[in-house]
CSV table of C-alpha atoms in Angstrom, one decimal:
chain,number,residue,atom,x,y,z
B,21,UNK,CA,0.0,0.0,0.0
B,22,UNK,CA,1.2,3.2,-1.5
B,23,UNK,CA,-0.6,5.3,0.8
B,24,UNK,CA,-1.7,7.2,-1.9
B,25,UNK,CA,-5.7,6.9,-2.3
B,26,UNK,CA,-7.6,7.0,-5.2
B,27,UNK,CA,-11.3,6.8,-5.2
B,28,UNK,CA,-13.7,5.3,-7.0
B,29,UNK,CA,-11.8,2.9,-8.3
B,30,UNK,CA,-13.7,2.2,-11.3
B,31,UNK,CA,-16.0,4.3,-13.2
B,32,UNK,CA,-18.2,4.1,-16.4
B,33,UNK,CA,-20.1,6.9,-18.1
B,34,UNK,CA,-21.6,7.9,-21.1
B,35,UNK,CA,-19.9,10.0,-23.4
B,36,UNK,CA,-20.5,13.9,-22.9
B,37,UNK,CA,-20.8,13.6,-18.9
B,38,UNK,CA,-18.8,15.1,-16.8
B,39,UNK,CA,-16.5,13.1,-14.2
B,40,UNK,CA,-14.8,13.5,-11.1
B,41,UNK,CA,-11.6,11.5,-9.5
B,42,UNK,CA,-10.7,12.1,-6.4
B,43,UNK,CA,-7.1,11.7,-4.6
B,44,UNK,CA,-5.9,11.5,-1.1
B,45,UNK,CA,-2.1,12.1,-1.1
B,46,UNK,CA,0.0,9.8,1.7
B,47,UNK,CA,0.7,12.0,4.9
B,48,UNK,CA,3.1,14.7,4.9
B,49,UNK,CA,3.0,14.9,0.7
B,50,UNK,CA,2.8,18.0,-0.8
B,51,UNK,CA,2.7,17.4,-4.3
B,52,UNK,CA,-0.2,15.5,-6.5
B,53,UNK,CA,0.5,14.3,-9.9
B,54,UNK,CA,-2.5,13.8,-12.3
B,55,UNK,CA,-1.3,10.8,-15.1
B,56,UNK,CA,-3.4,9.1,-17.7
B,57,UNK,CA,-2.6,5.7,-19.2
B,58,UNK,CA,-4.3,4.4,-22.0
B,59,UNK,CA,-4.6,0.3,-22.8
B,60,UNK,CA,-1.1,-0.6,-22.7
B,61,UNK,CA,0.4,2.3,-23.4
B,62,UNK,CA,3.0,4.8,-21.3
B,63,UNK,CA,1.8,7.4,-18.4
B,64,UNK,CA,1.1,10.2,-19.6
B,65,UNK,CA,2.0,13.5,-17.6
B,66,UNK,CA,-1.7,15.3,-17.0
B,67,UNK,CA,-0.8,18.0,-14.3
B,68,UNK,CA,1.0,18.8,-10.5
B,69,UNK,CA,-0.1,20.7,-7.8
B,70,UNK,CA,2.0,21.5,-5.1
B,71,UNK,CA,0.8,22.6,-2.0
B,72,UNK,CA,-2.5,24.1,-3.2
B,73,UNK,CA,-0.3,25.6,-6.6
B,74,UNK,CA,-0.3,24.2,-9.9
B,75,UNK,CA,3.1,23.6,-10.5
B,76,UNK,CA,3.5,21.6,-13.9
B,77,UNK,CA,1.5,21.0,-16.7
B,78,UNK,CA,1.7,18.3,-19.0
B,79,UNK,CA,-0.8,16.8,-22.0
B,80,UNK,CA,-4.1,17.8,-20.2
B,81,UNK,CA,-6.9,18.5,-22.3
B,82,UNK,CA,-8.8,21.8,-22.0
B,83,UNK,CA,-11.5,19.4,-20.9
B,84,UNK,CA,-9.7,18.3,-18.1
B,85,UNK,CA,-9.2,20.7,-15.1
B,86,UNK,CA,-7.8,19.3,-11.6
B,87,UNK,CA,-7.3,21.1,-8.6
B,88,UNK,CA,-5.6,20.8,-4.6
B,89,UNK,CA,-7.5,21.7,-1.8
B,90,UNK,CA,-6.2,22.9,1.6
B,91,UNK,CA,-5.9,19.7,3.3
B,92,UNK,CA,-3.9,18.8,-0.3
B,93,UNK,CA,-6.5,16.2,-1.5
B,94,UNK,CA,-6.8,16.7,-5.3
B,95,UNK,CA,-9.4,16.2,-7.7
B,96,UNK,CA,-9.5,15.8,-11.6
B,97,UNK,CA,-12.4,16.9,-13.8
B,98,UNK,CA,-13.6,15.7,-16.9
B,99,UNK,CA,-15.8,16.7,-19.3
B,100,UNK,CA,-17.3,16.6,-22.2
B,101,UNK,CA,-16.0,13.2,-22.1
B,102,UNK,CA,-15.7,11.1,-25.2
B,103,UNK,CA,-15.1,7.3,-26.2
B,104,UNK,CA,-10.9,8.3,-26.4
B,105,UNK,CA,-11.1,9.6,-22.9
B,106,UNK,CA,-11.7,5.9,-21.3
B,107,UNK,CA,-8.1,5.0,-19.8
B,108,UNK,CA,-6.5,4.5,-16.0
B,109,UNK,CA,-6.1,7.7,-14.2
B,110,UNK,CA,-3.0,7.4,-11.6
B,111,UNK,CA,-2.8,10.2,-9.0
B,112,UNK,CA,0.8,10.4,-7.4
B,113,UNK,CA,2.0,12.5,-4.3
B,114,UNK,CA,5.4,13.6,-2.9
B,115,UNK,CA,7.0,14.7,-0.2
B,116,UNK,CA,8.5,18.1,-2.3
B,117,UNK,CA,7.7,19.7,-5.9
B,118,UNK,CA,11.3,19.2,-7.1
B,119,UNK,CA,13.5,16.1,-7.0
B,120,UNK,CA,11.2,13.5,-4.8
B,121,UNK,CA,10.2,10.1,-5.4
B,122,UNK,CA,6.6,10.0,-6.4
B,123,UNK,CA,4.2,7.3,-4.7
B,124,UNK,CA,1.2,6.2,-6.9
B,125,UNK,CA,-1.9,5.1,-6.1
B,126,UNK,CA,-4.1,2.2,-7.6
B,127,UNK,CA,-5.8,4.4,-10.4
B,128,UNK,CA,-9.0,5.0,-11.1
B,129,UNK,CA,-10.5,2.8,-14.3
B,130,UNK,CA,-12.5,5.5,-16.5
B,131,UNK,CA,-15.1,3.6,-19.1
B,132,UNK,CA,-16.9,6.0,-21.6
B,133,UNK,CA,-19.3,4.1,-23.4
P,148,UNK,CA,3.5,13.8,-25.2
P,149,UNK,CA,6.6,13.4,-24.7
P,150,UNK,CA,8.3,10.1,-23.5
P,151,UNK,CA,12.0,8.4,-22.8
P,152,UNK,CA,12.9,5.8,-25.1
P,153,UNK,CA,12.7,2.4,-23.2
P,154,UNK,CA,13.9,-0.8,-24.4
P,155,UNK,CA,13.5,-3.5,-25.0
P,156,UNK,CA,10.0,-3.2,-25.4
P,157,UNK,CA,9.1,-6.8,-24.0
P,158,UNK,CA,11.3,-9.7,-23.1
P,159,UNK,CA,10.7,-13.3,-22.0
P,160,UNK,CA,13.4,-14.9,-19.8
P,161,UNK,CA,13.9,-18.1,-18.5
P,162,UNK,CA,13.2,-18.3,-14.1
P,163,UNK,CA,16.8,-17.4,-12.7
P,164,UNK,CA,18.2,-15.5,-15.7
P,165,UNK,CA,19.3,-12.0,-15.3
P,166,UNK,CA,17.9,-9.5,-16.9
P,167,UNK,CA,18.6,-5.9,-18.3
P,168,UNK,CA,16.4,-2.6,-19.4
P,169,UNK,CA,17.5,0.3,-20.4
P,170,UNK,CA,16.1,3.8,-20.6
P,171,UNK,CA,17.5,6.7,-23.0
P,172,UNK,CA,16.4,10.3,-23.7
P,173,UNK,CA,17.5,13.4,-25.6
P,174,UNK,CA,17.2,15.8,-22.4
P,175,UNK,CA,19.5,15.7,-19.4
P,176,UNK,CA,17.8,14.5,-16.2
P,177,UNK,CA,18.5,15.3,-12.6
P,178,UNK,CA,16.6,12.0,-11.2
P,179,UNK,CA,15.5,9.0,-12.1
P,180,UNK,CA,13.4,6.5,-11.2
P,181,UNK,CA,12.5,2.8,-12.0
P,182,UNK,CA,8.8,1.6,-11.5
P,183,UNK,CA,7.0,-1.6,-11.6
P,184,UNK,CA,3.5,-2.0,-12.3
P,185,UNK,CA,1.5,-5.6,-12.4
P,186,UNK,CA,-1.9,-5.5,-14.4
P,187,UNK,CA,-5.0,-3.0,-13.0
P,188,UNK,CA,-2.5,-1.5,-10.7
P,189,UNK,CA,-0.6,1.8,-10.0
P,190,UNK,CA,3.6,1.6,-10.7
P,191,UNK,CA,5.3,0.3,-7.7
P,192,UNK,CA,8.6,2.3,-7.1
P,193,UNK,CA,11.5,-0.1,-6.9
P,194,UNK,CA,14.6,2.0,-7.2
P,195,UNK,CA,15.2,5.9,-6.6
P,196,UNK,CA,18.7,7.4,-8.4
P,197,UNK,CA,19.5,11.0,-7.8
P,198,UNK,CA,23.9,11.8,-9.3
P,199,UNK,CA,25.1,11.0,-11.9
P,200,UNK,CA,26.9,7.7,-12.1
P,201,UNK,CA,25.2,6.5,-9.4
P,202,UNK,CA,24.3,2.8,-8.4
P,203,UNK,CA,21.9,1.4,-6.3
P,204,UNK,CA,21.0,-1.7,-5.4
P,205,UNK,CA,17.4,-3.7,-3.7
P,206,UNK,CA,17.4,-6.9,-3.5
P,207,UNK,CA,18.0,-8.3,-7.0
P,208,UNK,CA,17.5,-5.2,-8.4
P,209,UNK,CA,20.5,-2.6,-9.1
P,210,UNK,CA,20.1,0.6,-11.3
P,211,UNK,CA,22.5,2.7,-12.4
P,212,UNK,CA,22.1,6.7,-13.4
P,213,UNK,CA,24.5,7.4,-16.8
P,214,UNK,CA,27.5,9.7,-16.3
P,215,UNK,CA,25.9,11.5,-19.4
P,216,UNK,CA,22.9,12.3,-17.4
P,217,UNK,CA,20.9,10.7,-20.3
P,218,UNK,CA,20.4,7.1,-19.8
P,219,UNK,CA,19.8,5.1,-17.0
P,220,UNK,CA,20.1,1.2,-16.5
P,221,UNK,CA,17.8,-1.5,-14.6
P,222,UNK,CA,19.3,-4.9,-14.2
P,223,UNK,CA,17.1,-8.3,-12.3
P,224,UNK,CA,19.7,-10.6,-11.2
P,225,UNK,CA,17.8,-14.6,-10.9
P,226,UNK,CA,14.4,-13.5,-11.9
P,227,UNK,CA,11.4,-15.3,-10.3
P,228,UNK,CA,8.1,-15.7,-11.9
P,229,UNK,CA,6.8,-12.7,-9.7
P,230,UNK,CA,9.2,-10.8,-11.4
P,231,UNK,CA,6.8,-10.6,-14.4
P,232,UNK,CA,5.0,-7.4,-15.1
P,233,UNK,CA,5.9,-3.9,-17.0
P,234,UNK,CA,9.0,-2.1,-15.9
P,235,UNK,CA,8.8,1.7,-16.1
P,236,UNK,CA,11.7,4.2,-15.9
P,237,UNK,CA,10.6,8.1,-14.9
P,238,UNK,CA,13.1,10.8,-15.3
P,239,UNK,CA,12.8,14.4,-14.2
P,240,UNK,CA,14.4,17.0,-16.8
P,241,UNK,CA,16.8,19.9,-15.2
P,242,UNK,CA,14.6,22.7,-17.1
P,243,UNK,CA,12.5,23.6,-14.0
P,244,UNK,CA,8.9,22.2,-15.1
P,245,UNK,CA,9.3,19.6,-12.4
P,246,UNK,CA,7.7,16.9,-14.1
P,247,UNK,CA,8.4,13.0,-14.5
P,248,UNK,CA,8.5,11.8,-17.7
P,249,UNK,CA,7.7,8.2,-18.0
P,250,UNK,CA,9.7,5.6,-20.4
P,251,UNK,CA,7.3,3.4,-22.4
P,252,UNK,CA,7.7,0.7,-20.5
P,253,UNK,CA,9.3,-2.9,-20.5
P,254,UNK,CA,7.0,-5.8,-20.4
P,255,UNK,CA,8.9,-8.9,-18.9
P,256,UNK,CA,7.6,-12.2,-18.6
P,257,UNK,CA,9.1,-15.6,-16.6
P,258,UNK,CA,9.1,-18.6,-17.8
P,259,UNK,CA,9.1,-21.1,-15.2
């Protein structure tokens, strides 16, 4: 266990709704990372917040939007969701914003049918 | 979007061979790390490597960080049928956008 939590862990919807994923970073972890991996393909680098800040940004759709909350629990939004958009959504946290080991959690399986 | 060049792509080994992955990008990198992730869930990290030229070891596992600050090496010593499963490298870049970039992956598989 990662400490890292990711919630719901599975999730299907219809195109054109609008999703949320929620993340619980591990205690004491500042930073979340937001990745998307498609069927057996590479993480890809959605977005990191540090401490409440967006920090990086990566491939993230102007669909997508994420943000941290004060007691550093993120969330990811999607919308206007289409069939492409179905893939595993990993949340990771660390410690700092720079130069960290980052801690993944078990992912959240996104279905768009 | 942009990834590090990983290979090989996917391997099959005999149960107690060695084995060895490499990862290789255009950009310098200040860290990397090695990941392992088994089907449905999230990458498992297995080995942190922070200077150049560095080696570190857990377990059976030892990676080493280039002295070029471009390539980084992951080497199983006697692999075991739990050993199967996709083996990711991450590197984070020196330009200040504090982001990992994630290799595409090595998928290994034991025979027994």
């Amino acid at each position: 266990d990662s400490g890292v939590t990711q919630t719901p862990k599975h999730l299907i919807t219809a195109t054109g709704q609008r999703v949320t994923l929620r993340c619980s970073p591990r205690s004491g972890d500042l930073s979340v990372y937001w990745y998307q991996q498609s069927l057996d393909q590479g993480l890809q680098f959605l977005i990191q917040y540090y401490n409440g800040e967006e920090r990086a940004k990566g491939n993230i759709l102007e669909r997508f939007s994420a943000q941290q909350f004060p007691d550093l629990h993120s969330e990811l939004n999607l919308s206007s969701l289409e069939l492409g958009d179905s893939a595993l959504y990993f949340c990771a946290s660390s410690v700092g914003a720079e130069n960290t080991e980052a801690f993944f959690g078990q992912g959240t399986r996104l279905t768009v049918v | 979007g942009q990834q590090l060049n990983q290979s090989p792509q996917s391997m099959f080994i005999q149960e107690g061979e060695d084995v060895s992955m490499n990862c290789t990008s255009s950009s310098i990198f200040n860290t990397w790390l090695w990941y392992k992730q088994d089907p449905g869930e999230g990458p498992v990290l297995l080995i942190a490597l922070y200077k150049a030229g560095e080696l570190t070891s857990n377990g059976r596992l030892t990676a080493q960080f280039g002295i070029t600050r471009k390539d980084s090496f992951l080497n199983i010593s006697a692999s075991i049928p739990s050993d199967v499963g996709i083996y990711f490298c991450a590197g984070r870049t020196t330009s200040g956008t504090y982001k990992y970039i994630f290799g595409t992956g090595t998928r290994l598989k034991v025979l027994a």
